Coordinates of C-alpha atoms and ligand atoms in Angstrom, one line a residue:
M1 CA 14.9 30.8 -14.0
A2 CA 13.8 33.2 -16.6
E3 CA 10.8 33.0 -18.9
D4 CA 10.6 34.5 -22.3
K5 CA 8.5 34.5 -25.3
F6 CA 10.2 33.5 -28.6
G7 CA 8.2 33.3 -31.8
G8 CA 5.0 32.9 -29.8
Q9 CA 6.5 29.9 -27.9
Q10 CA 7.4 30.0 -24.3
I11 CA 11.1 29.3 -23.6
L12 CA 12.2 28.4 -20.2
Y13 CA 15.8 28.9 -19.3
L14 CA 16.9 26.4 -16.6
P15 CA 19.9 26.8 -14.5
D16 CA 22.8 24.4 -14.9
G17 CA 22.2 20.9 -13.7
A18 CA 18.4 21.3 -13.6
T19 CA 16.2 18.6 -15.1
R20 CA 12.9 18.8 -16.6
L21 CA 10.3 16.2 -17.4
L22 CA 7.3 17.1 -19.5
G23 CA 4.0 15.8 -20.3
R24 CA 3.7 12.0 -20.8
D25 CA 7.3 11.5 -19.5
A26 CA 6.5 13.3 -16.3
Q27 CA 3.4 11.2 -15.8
R28 CA 5.0 7.9 -16.6
T29 CA 7.8 8.6 -14.2
N30 CA 5.5 9.7 -11.4
I31 CA 3.3 6.8 -11.8
A32 CA 6.2 4.5 -11.7
V33 CA 7.5 6.0 -8.5
G34 CA 3.9 5.8 -6.9
V35 CA 3.6 2.1 -7.8
A36 CA 7.1 1.3 -6.6
V37 CA 6.3 2.9 -3.2
A38 CA 3.1 0.9 -3.0
N39 CA 5.0 -2.3 -3.9
A40 CA 7.5 -1.7 -1.2
V41 CA 4.7 -1.9 1.5
K42 CA 2.3 -4.3 -0.2
S43 CA 3.7 -7.4 1.3
A44 CA 3.1 -6.1 4.8
L45 CA -0.7 -5.9 4.3
G46 CA -2.9 -8.1 6.6
P47 CA -2.3 -10.6 9.4
K48 CA -0.3 -12.8 7.0
G49 CA 1.7 -9.9 5.7
M50 CA 5.4 -9.9 6.3
D51 CA 7.5 -7.6 8.5
K52 CA 10.1 -5.2 7.2
M53 CA 13.4 -4.6 8.7
L54 CA 14.6 -1.1 8.2
V55 CA 18.1 0.1 9.1
S56 CA 18.6 3.9 9.5
D57 CA 21.8 5.6 8.4
L58 CA 22.8 5.5 12.1
G59 CA 22.4 1.8 12.2
D60 CA 19.1 1.8 14.2
I61 CA 17.0 -1.1 13.3
T62 CA 13.1 -1.0 13.2
I63 CA 11.1 -4.1 12.5
T64 CA 7.6 -3.5 11.7
N65 CA 4.5 -4.2 9.8
D66 CA 3.1 -0.7 10.0
G67 CA 2.8 1.0 6.6
A68 CA 3.3 4.5 7.9
T69 CA 6.4 3.5 9.8
I70 CA 7.9 1.6 6.9
L71 CA 7.5 4.7 4.6
Q72 CA 8.8 7.1 7.2
E73 CA 11.9 5.1 7.9
M74 CA 12.6 4.6 4.2
N75 CA 13.5 8.3 3.8
V76 CA 12.2 8.5 0.3
E77 CA 13.4 11.5 -1.6
H78 CA 11.3 11.7 -4.8
P79 CA 8.5 14.2 -4.5
V80 CA 5.9 11.7 -5.6
A81 CA 7.1 9.2 -3.0
K82 CA 6.8 11.9 -0.4
I83 CA 3.1 12.4 -1.4
M84 CA 2.6 8.7 -0.8
V85 CA 4.2 9.0 2.7
D86 CA 2.0 12.0 3.3
I87 CA -1.2 10.0 2.7
A88 CA -0.1 7.3 5.1
K89 CA 0.4 10.0 7.7
T90 CA -2.9 11.6 7.0
Q91 CA -4.5 8.2 7.3
D92 CA -2.9 7.7 10.6
K93 CA -4.1 11.0 11.9
E94 CA -7.7 10.8 10.6
A95 CA -8.5 7.1 11.1
G96 CA -5.7 5.8 13.2
D97 CA -5.3 2.6 11.1
G98 CA -5.2 1.5 7.4
T99 CA -1.9 3.1 6.6
T100 CA -0.7 0.2 4.4
T101 CA -4.1 -0.1 2.8
V102 CA -4.1 3.6 1.7
V103 CA -0.7 3.4 0.0
V104 CA -1.4 0.1 -1.7
L105 CA -4.7 1.5 -3.0
A106 CA -3.1 4.7 -4.2
G107 CA -0.5 2.7 -6.0
E108 CA -3.1 0.6 -7.8
L109 CA -5.1 3.6 -8.8
L110 CA -2.0 5.1 -10.4
R111 CA -1.2 1.8 -12.2
G112 CA -4.8 1.8 -13.6
A113 CA -4.4 5.5 -14.5
G114 CA -1.2 4.6 -16.4
E115 CA -3.0 2.0 -18.4
L116 CA -5.7 4.4 -19.4
L117 CA -3.1 7.1 -20.3
E118 CA -1.5 4.6 -22.7
Q119 CA -4.9 4.0 -24.3
G120 CA -5.1 7.7 -24.9
V121 CA -7.6 8.7 -22.2
H122 CA -6.9 12.2 -21.0
P123 CA -5.7 12.7 -17.5
T124 CA -8.5 15.2 -16.8
T125 CA -11.0 12.5 -17.7
I126 CA -9.3 9.9 -15.4
I127 CA -9.3 12.5 -12.5
K128 CA -12.9 13.2 -13.0
G129 CA -13.9 9.5 -13.1
Y130 CA -11.8 8.8 -10.0
K131 CA -13.5 11.6 -8.2
I132 CA -16.9 10.3 -9.0
A133 CA -15.9 6.8 -8.1
A134 CA -14.5 7.9 -4.7
E135 CA -17.7 9.8 -3.9
K136 CA -19.9 6.9 -5.0
S137 CA -17.7 4.6 -2.8
A138 CA -18.2 6.7 0.2
E139 CA -21.9 6.8 -0.2
F140 CA -22.1 3.1 -0.7
L141 CA -19.8 2.4 2.3
T142 CA -22.3 4.2 4.5
H143 CA -25.1 2.2 2.9
I144 CA -23.6 -1.2 3.7
S145 CA -22.1 -0.3 7.0
K146 CA -23.6 -1.7 10.2
E147 CA -24.4 0.2 13.4
I148 CA -22.7 -0.6 16.6
D149 CA -23.7 0.1 20.1
P150 CA -20.6 1.7 21.7
K151 CA -21.4 -0.3 24.9
D152 CA -21.1 -3.6 22.9
D153 CA -17.7 -4.8 24.1
A154 CA -17.9 -8.0 22.1
I155 CA -17.9 -6.1 18.8
L156 CA -15.3 -3.6 19.9
Q157 CA -13.2 -6.5 20.9
K158 CA -13.3 -8.0 17.5
I159 CA -12.5 -4.6 15.8
A160 CA -9.5 -4.4 18.1
M161 CA -8.4 -7.9 17.2
V162 CA -8.6 -7.2 13.5
S163 CA -6.6 -4.0 13.9
M164 CA -4.0 -5.8 16.0
G165 CA -4.1 -8.9 13.7
S166 CA -1.2 -8.0 11.5
K167 CA 1.2 -6.9 14.3
N168 CA 3.7 -9.5 15.6
I169 CA 3.2 -8.9 19.2
G170 CA 2.0 -12.1 20.8
D171 CA -0.6 -14.8 20.6
D172 CA -4.3 -14.4 20.5
K173 CA -4.7 -14.5 24.3
T174 CA -2.3 -11.6 24.7
K175 CA -3.9 -9.7 21.9
E176 CA -7.3 -10.2 23.6
Y177 CA -5.9 -8.9 26.8
L178 CA -4.4 -5.9 25.1
S179 CA -7.7 -5.2 23.3
K180 CA -9.4 -5.1 26.6
L181 CA -6.9 -2.6 28.0
V182 CA -7.4 -0.3 24.9
I183 CA -11.3 -0.5 25.1
N184 CA -11.1 0.3 28.8
A185 CA -8.8 3.3 28.2
V186 CA -11.0 4.6 25.3
K187 CA -14.1 4.4 27.3
Q188 CA -12.6 6.1 30.2
V189 CA -11.5 9.2 28.3
M190 CA -14.6 9.3 26.2
D191 CA -16.4 12.6 26.3
K192 CA -19.3 14.4 24.7
D193 CA -19.2 17.7 22.7
P194 CA -21.9 20.4 23.4
R195 CA -24.2 18.7 20.9
G196 CA -24.0 15.4 22.6
K197 CA -21.7 13.8 20.0
I198 CA -19.1 11.4 21.4
I199 CA -15.6 12.6 21.0
I200 CA -12.3 10.8 22.0
D201 CA -9.0 12.7 22.3
H202 CA -6.2 10.2 21.8
D203 CA -3.7 12.4 23.6
L204 CA -5.6 11.6 26.8
I205 CA -4.3 8.0 26.6
K206 CA -0.7 8.1 27.4
I207 CA 1.5 5.3 26.2
E208 CA 4.6 4.7 28.2
K209 CA 7.0 1.8 27.3
K210 CA 9.9 0.1 29.0
V211 CA 11.8 -3.0 27.9
G212 CA 11.5 -5.8 30.4
G213 CA 9.1 -8.5 31.6
S214 CA 6.8 -9.7 28.8
I215 CA 4.1 -8.2 26.7
A216 CA 1.6 -9.8 29.1
D217 CA 2.9 -7.5 31.8
T218 CA 1.5 -4.5 29.9
Q219 CA -0.9 -2.7 32.2
F220 CA -3.7 -0.2 32.2
I221 CA -3.2 2.7 34.7
S222 CA -6.1 4.7 35.8
G223 CA -4.0 7.8 36.0
V224 CA -0.7 8.9 34.7
L225 CA 2.8 7.4 34.6
I226 CA 5.6 9.9 34.9
D227 CA 9.1 9.0 33.7
K228 CA 10.8 10.8 36.6
E229 CA 11.9 9.9 40.1
I230 CA 11.0 11.3 43.4
A231 CA 13.2 14.4 44.0
H232 CA 14.8 13.5 47.3
P233 CA 15.7 10.1 49.0
G234 CA 14.3 11.2 52.3
M235 CA 10.8 11.5 50.9
P236 CA 8.3 8.7 51.2
K237 CA 8.2 6.2 48.3
S238 CA 4.5 6.0 48.3
I239 CA 1.5 7.7 49.7
K240 CA -2.1 6.5 49.7
S241 CA -5.0 9.0 49.3
A242 CA -2.7 11.4 47.6
K243 CA -3.6 15.1 47.6
I244 CA -1.6 16.5 44.8
A245 CA -0.6 20.0 44.2
L246 CA 0.2 20.5 40.5
L247 CA 2.5 23.5 40.1
D248 CA 3.9 25.6 37.4
V249 CA 6.2 27.2 40.0
A250 CA 9.9 26.9 40.8
L251 CA 10.6 26.2 44.4
E252 CA 13.9 28.1 44.1
I253 CA 15.2 31.6 44.9
E254 CA 15.4 33.5 41.7
K255 CA 18.8 34.6 40.8
T256 CA 19.1 38.3 39.7
E257 CA 19.3 38.7 36.0
T258 CA 22.2 41.1 36.1
D259 CA 25.4 40.4 38.0
A260 CA 24.3 42.4 41.0
K261 CA 27.0 42.2 43.6
I262 CA 26.1 41.7 47.1
E263 CA 28.8 43.1 49.4
I264 CA 29.4 40.7 52.2
T265 CA 32.0 41.8 54.6
S266 CA 31.7 39.4 57.6
P267 CA 30.9 35.8 58.2
E268 CA 27.8 37.0 60.3
Q269 CA 26.5 38.7 57.2
M270 CA 27.0 35.6 55.1
Q271 CA 25.1 33.6 57.7
A272 CA 22.3 36.0 57.7
F273 CA 22.1 36.0 53.9
L274 CA 21.9 32.3 53.8
R275 CA 19.4 32.2 56.6
Q276 CA 17.2 34.6 54.7
E277 CA 17.3 32.4 51.6
E278 CA 16.5 29.4 53.7
Q279 CA 13.6 31.2 55.3
M280 CA 12.2 32.1 51.9
L281 CA 12.3 28.4 50.8
K282 CA 10.8 27.4 54.2
D283 CA 8.0 29.8 53.6
M284 CA 7.3 28.2 50.2
V285 CA 7.1 24.8 51.7
E286 CA 4.9 26.2 54.5
K287 CA 2.4 27.3 51.9
I288 CA 2.3 23.9 50.4
K289 CA 1.8 22.3 53.8
N290 CA -1.0 24.8 54.5
S291 CA -2.8 23.6 51.4
K292 CA -2.9 20.1 52.8
A293 CA -1.1 18.7 49.8
N294 CA 0.9 15.6 50.5
I295 CA 2.4 15.4 46.9
I296 CA 3.7 18.1 44.8
I297 CA 4.4 17.8 41.1
T298 CA 5.9 20.7 39.4
Q299 CA 6.9 21.6 35.8
K300 CA 9.9 23.6 37.3
G301 CA 12.8 23.0 39.5
I302 CA 13.0 22.5 43.3
D303 CA 15.9 23.8 45.3
D304 CA 17.9 21.2 47.5
V305 CA 17.0 23.1 50.6
A306 CA 13.3 23.1 49.7
Q307 CA 13.5 19.4 49.0
H308 CA 14.9 18.9 52.4
F309 CA 12.1 20.7 54.1
L310 CA 9.5 18.8 52.0
A311 CA 11.1 15.5 52.9
K312 CA 11.0 16.6 56.5
A313 CA 7.3 17.3 56.1
G314 CA 6.7 13.9 54.6
I315 CA 5.7 15.3 51.2
I316 CA 6.6 13.6 48.0
A317 CA 7.9 16.0 45.3
V318 CA 8.5 15.4 41.6
R319 CA 10.2 18.1 39.6
R320 CA 10.8 19.1 36.0
V321 CA 7.7 17.2 34.7
K322 CA 6.8 17.8 31.0
K323 CA 4.1 20.3 30.3
S324 CA 2.1 17.7 28.4
D325 CA 2.3 15.3 31.5
M326 CA 1.1 18.2 33.7
E327 CA -1.9 18.6 31.6
K328 CA -2.6 14.9 31.7
L329 CA -2.2 14.9 35.4
S330 CA -4.6 17.7 35.8
K331 CA -7.3 15.7 33.7
A332 CA -6.5 12.5 35.6
T333 CA -6.6 13.8 39.1
S334 CA -9.0 16.7 38.6
G335 CA -6.4 19.0 40.1
K336 CA -5.7 22.6 38.8
I337 CA -2.3 23.6 37.7
V338 CA -1.3 26.5 39.9
T339 CA 1.1 29.2 38.8
S340 CA 1.7 30.9 42.1
L341 CA 2.1 29.4 45.6
D342 CA 0.1 32.3 47.0
D343 CA -2.9 31.0 45.0
L344 CA -2.6 27.4 46.1
N345 CA -5.7 26.2 47.9
E346 CA -7.0 22.9 49.0
E347 CA -9.7 23.0 46.2
D348 CA -7.0 23.1 43.6
L349 CA -5.5 19.8 44.7
G350 CA -5.8 16.7 42.6
F351 CA -6.6 13.2 44.0
A352 CA -5.1 9.8 43.4
G353 CA -5.8 6.7 45.4
M354 CA -2.0 6.0 45.2
V355 CA 1.2 7.7 44.2
E356 CA 4.1 5.5 44.2
E357 CA 7.7 5.3 42.9
K358 CA 8.6 2.0 41.3
K359 CA 11.8 0.7 39.9
I360 CA 11.2 -0.5 36.4
A361 CA 14.1 -2.0 34.4
G362 CA 16.6 -0.2 36.7
E363 CA 14.9 3.2 36.3
Q364 CA 12.5 5.0 38.7
M365 CA 9.1 5.9 37.5
V366 CA 6.3 7.6 39.4
F367 CA 2.9 6.1 39.2
V368 CA -0.1 8.4 39.9
E369 CA -2.9 5.8 39.9
D370 CA -6.3 4.8 41.2
C371 CA -7.6 8.1 40.2
K372 CA -11.4 8.6 40.6
N373 CA -13.0 8.7 37.2
P374 CA -9.8 10.0 35.5
K375 CA -10.2 11.9 32.2
S376 CA -6.7 10.9 31.2
V377 CA -5.2 7.4 31.6
S378 CA -2.0 5.5 30.7
I379 CA -1.1 2.2 29.2
F380 CA 2.3 0.9 30.2
I381 CA 3.8 -1.4 27.6
R382 CA 6.3 -4.0 28.7
G383 CA 8.1 -6.5 26.5
G384 CA 11.1 -8.7 26.1
T385 CA 13.0 -6.6 23.6
Q386 CA 13.0 -3.0 22.3
H387 CA 11.5 -4.3 18.9
V388 CA 8.6 -5.9 20.7
V389 CA 7.9 -2.9 22.8
D390 CA 8.1 -0.6 19.8
E391 CA 5.9 -2.7 17.6
A392 CA 3.4 -3.0 20.5
E393 CA 3.3 0.8 20.9
R394 CA 2.6 1.2 17.1
S395 CA -0.1 -1.6 17.3
L396 CA -1.8 -0.1 20.4
T397 CA -1.7 3.3 18.7
D398 CA -3.6 1.7 15.7
V399 CA -6.1 0.0 18.0
I400 CA -6.8 3.2 20.0
G401 CA -7.4 4.9 16.6
A402 CA -9.7 2.1 15.4
I403 CA -11.7 1.9 18.5
S404 CA -12.0 5.6 18.9
S405 CA -13.2 6.0 15.3
V406 CA -15.8 3.3 15.6
V407 CA -17.1 4.6 18.9
E408 CA -17.3 8.1 17.5
D409 CA -19.0 7.1 14.2
N410 CA -20.8 4.0 15.6
K411 CA -20.4 2.3 12.2
Y412 CA -18.4 -0.6 11.0
V413 CA -17.9 -2.6 7.8
L414 CA -16.5 -6.1 7.0
G415 CA -12.8 -6.7 6.4
G416 CA -10.9 -9.4 4.6
G417 CA -11.6 -7.6 1.2
A418 CA -15.4 -8.2 1.6
T419 CA -16.2 -4.6 1.5
E420 CA -13.8 -3.8 -1.4
V421 CA -15.4 -6.6 -3.6
D422 CA -18.8 -5.2 -2.8
L423 CA -17.7 -1.6 -3.7
A424 CA -16.2 -2.8 -6.9
I425 CA -19.4 -4.6 -8.0
E426 CA -21.4 -1.5 -7.2
L427 CA -19.0 0.8 -9.0
R428 CA -19.1 -1.3 -12.2
K429 CA -22.9 -1.3 -12.1
Y430 CA -22.9 2.4 -11.7
S431 CA -20.3 3.0 -14.4
N432 CA -22.7 1.6 -16.9
D433 CA -25.1 4.5 -16.2
I434 CA -22.3 7.0 -16.9
G435 CA -21.7 7.5 -20.6
G436 CA -18.3 8.6 -22.1
R437 CA -14.8 8.0 -21.1
E438 CA -15.2 8.6 -17.3
Q439 CA -16.8 5.2 -17.4
L440 CA -13.5 3.6 -18.1
A441 CA -11.9 5.4 -15.1
I442 CA -14.7 4.3 -12.8
Q443 CA -14.1 0.8 -13.9
K444 CA -10.4 1.1 -13.2
F445 CA -11.1 2.4 -9.7
A446 CA -13.3 -0.7 -9.1
D447 CA -10.4 -2.9 -10.3
A448 CA -8.0 -1.0 -8.0
L449 CA -10.2 -1.7 -4.9
E450 CA -9.9 -5.4 -5.6
I451 CA -6.1 -5.1 -4.9
I452 CA -7.0 -5.5 -1.2
P453 CA -8.6 -9.1 -1.4
K454 CA -5.9 -9.9 -4.0
T455 CA -3.1 -9.0 -1.8
L456 CA -4.6 -10.6 1.3
S457 CA -5.0 -13.9 -0.5
E458 CA -1.5 -13.7 -2.0
S459 CA 0.0 -13.2 1.4
A460 CA -1.9 -16.2 2.7
G461 CA -0.3 -18.2 -0.2
M462 CA -3.6 -18.6 -2.2
D463 CA -4.0 -18.0 -5.9
A464 CA -5.0 -14.3 -6.1
I465 CA -6.9 -14.4 -9.3
D466 CA -8.7 -17.5 -8.5
T467 CA -9.8 -16.2 -5.1
L468 CA -11.0 -13.0 -6.6
V469 CA -13.2 -14.8 -9.2
Q470 CA -14.6 -16.9 -6.4
L471 CA -15.4 -13.8 -4.3
R472 CA -17.0 -11.9 -7.2
N473 CA -19.2 -14.9 -7.9
K474 CA -20.1 -15.3 -4.3
H475 CA -21.0 -11.7 -4.0
R476 CA -23.5 -12.0 -6.8
T477 CA -25.4 -14.6 -4.9
A478 CA -28.3 -13.6 -2.6
D479 CA -26.4 -13.4 0.7
G480 CA -22.9 -13.7 -0.4
N481 CA -21.8 -10.2 0.1
T482 CA -20.3 -10.9 3.4
Y483 CA -17.6 -13.1 2.0
G484 CA -14.0 -12.2 2.1
V485 CA -10.6 -13.9 2.3
D486 CA -10.3 -16.4 5.2
I487 CA -6.6 -16.1 5.5
Y488 CA -6.3 -18.7 8.2
K489 CA -8.1 -21.4 6.3
N490 CA -7.0 -20.3 2.8
I491 CA -10.6 -20.3 1.4
I492 CA -13.1 -17.6 1.0
G493 CA -15.2 -17.3 4.1
D494 CA -18.1 -15.2 5.8
M495 CA -16.4 -12.2 7.4
Q496 CA -19.6 -11.5 9.4
K497 CA -19.5 -14.9 10.9
L498 CA -15.8 -14.8 11.5
G499 CA -16.1 -11.3 13.1
V500 CA -13.6 -9.5 10.8
F501 CA -14.9 -6.1 11.5
E502 CA -13.3 -2.7 10.7
P503 CA -14.4 0.9 11.4
I504 CA -16.0 2.6 8.5
R505 CA -13.7 5.6 8.8
V506 CA -10.6 3.5 8.2
K507 CA -12.1 2.5 4.7
K508 CA -13.6 5.8 3.9
Q509 CA -10.5 7.8 4.6
A510 CA -8.3 5.3 2.7
I511 CA -10.5 5.6 -0.4
Y512 CA -10.5 9.4 -0.2
S513 CA -6.8 9.8 0.4
A514 CA -5.8 7.4 -2.2
S515 CA -7.8 8.9 -4.8
E516 CA -6.8 12.4 -3.9
A517 CA -3.1 11.4 -4.0
S518 CA -3.6 9.8 -7.5
E519 CA -5.4 12.9 -8.8
I520 CA -2.6 15.2 -7.5
I521 CA 0.0 13.0 -9.1
L522 CA -1.9 12.7 -12.4
R523 CA -2.3 16.4 -12.6
I524 CA 1.4 17.1 -12.8
D525 CA 2.6 17.2 -16.4
D526 CA 5.8 19.2 -15.9
M527 CA 8.4 18.4 -13.4
I528 CA 11.3 20.8 -13.0
S529 CA 14.0 19.9 -10.6
S530 CA 16.8 22.4 -9.8
K531 CA 19.3 19.8 -8.6
S532 CA 20.6 17.2 -11.0
K533 CA 22.0 14.8 -8.4
G534 CA 21.4 14.1 -4.7
G535 CA 18.6 14.8 -2.3
G536 CA 15.4 16.6 -3.3
G537 CA 15.6 16.1 -7.1
M538 CA 14.4 13.5 -9.4
P539 CA 16.7 10.5 -9.6
P540 CA 17.2 9.5 -13.2
G541 CA 14.8 6.8 -14.1
G542 CA 12.5 8.0 -11.5
M543 CA 12.9 5.3 -8.9
P544 CA 13.6 6.3 -5.4
P545 CA 16.6 4.5 -4.0
G546 CA 16.0 1.2 -2.3
M547 CA 12.8 0.2 -3.9
D548 CA 11.8 -2.6 -6.2
Ligands
LIG1 P1 -3.3 -1.4 7.5 O1 -2.0 -0.7 7.8 O2 -3.8 -0.9 6.1 O3 -4.2 -1.4 8.6 P2 -3.0 -4.2 8.0 O4 -1.7 -4.9 8.0 O5 -3.5 -3.9 9.4 O6 -2.9 -2.9 7.2 O7 -4.0 -5.1 7.3 C1 -5.4 -4.7 7.2 C2 -6.1 -5.6 6.2 O8 -6.1 -6.9 6.7 C3 -7.6 -5.2 6.1 O9 -8.0 -5.2 4.8 C4 -8.3 -6.2 7.0 O10 -9.6 -6.4 6.5 C5 -7.4 -7.4 6.8 N1 -7.6 -8.4 7.9 C6 -7.3 -8.3 9.1 N2 -7.6 -9.3 9.9 C7 -8.1 -10.2 9.0 C8 -8.6 -11.5 9.2 N3 -8.6 -12.1 10.3 N4 -9.0 -12.1 8.1 C9 -9.0 -11.5 6.8 N5 -8.6 -10.3 6.7 C10 -8.1 -9.7 7.7
LIG2 MG1 -4.2 -2.2 10.5

């Protein structure tokens, strides 16, 4: 592409097949794409939201209600659609939940911006207004949030249930059971930073899944589950009071790098050579025995001969374990990962009440459990079909995120659209103090927030406009600001009483990310695409494939 000046005007030479959208056209197209992406996930919002079935080009089927997953599997090509996918991912990373919300909200902000553009409001003004509104919303969220005592399991339980609400993974009893597992797990890995602030590293909760049994067979494991089998059939299948050597060492004779030839001229020499190798392996096993370990788990390989000696010594060995699992084992058992057998001491060993190989759905897995105060734990998901197991994993990941963020921030807000209606009222009030055209943008921002109660009521089969009017009126009354959509009774209801609680971080992050995405998209007034057809470019008409 070359740039030139011609009569004071910039001329842009585009290569063959390139397309270019300028000014209002670019904005219109981008807004349409953003809105289309939001529409594609909108019907999945909330417990009454529908599931989506996604079929990949290889024919793999995913059935889910999870916003981030839906977008990821849709394989969108348009750059604006990719921005929308990115905010769902950011939301997932930062808050662990609220991925549908953030995309729906961003779509609505774009739709509102589109209306303002048509009325002749400049994009810069809209961007400025949205920024002010997002900041005000965050402030107000903190103001209306309620404090939670991280020890208060009853409230944590409610937050977990709301987070799990939309996922199709079983009845309320099952969900209650799963909530307890997650709360347990989060509390177990909870830590404090040097300033005494609670921090939770999600990676320390390992999720393993296997089809089989039912979702109610899902279990909490106070330790680590390794998707490997015990190395040798002659080894014990289980050991109580396990003393575990965690190794980053191969129990093998290193082969020489170059093709060094060893001249063997007689059978005796051959024997001697083999005996020498055997002795070296025997020595390695001897070192392990001396450390008093009765289990070894290594990231590297174990020679057959070494396996034989280990089995003879009654030691369980598991080999080629993933590095990430080794780190978890170290945290769970308080053992140290040792890189040389010469350094292996009894103090380095980890401890577990039980190490056992179990056959699960036809495959062997090693359970390292009953660890004392483990700083890494596992949740083992079971379920009747792959779809159930996969959706349960997504759901539990959301709940882990929600519970962690509420424990870290110790603040929650009300769900069911109650918070959004409150924020909208507050923003409209605030916009009156702001002169000029930004006022219009702040009002649009307020309208956009109301998409949440609107969509929730729609999915419950209620009249969305009617419900919204009722909610607005209720929120203007003295103690009506706890009201939201009671999707199970199809009326407006008190979310505080119903216990529909959500972590403040989920809402705050959704508002920030959605407004940021809409600002980025609005700022674009020139789209140059070097490909006319196919992936990566702008499809004519702007709609990504497969969207309504
Ligand atoms: P996300 O991916 O954004 O988390 P969900 O499908 O989990 O989307 O839906 C979350 C929305 O559903 C939130 O606005 C939340 O307040 C609402 N919600 C969840 N449970 C209830 C409930 N029992 N009653 C009313 N609203 C609920
Ligand atoms: Mg959710």
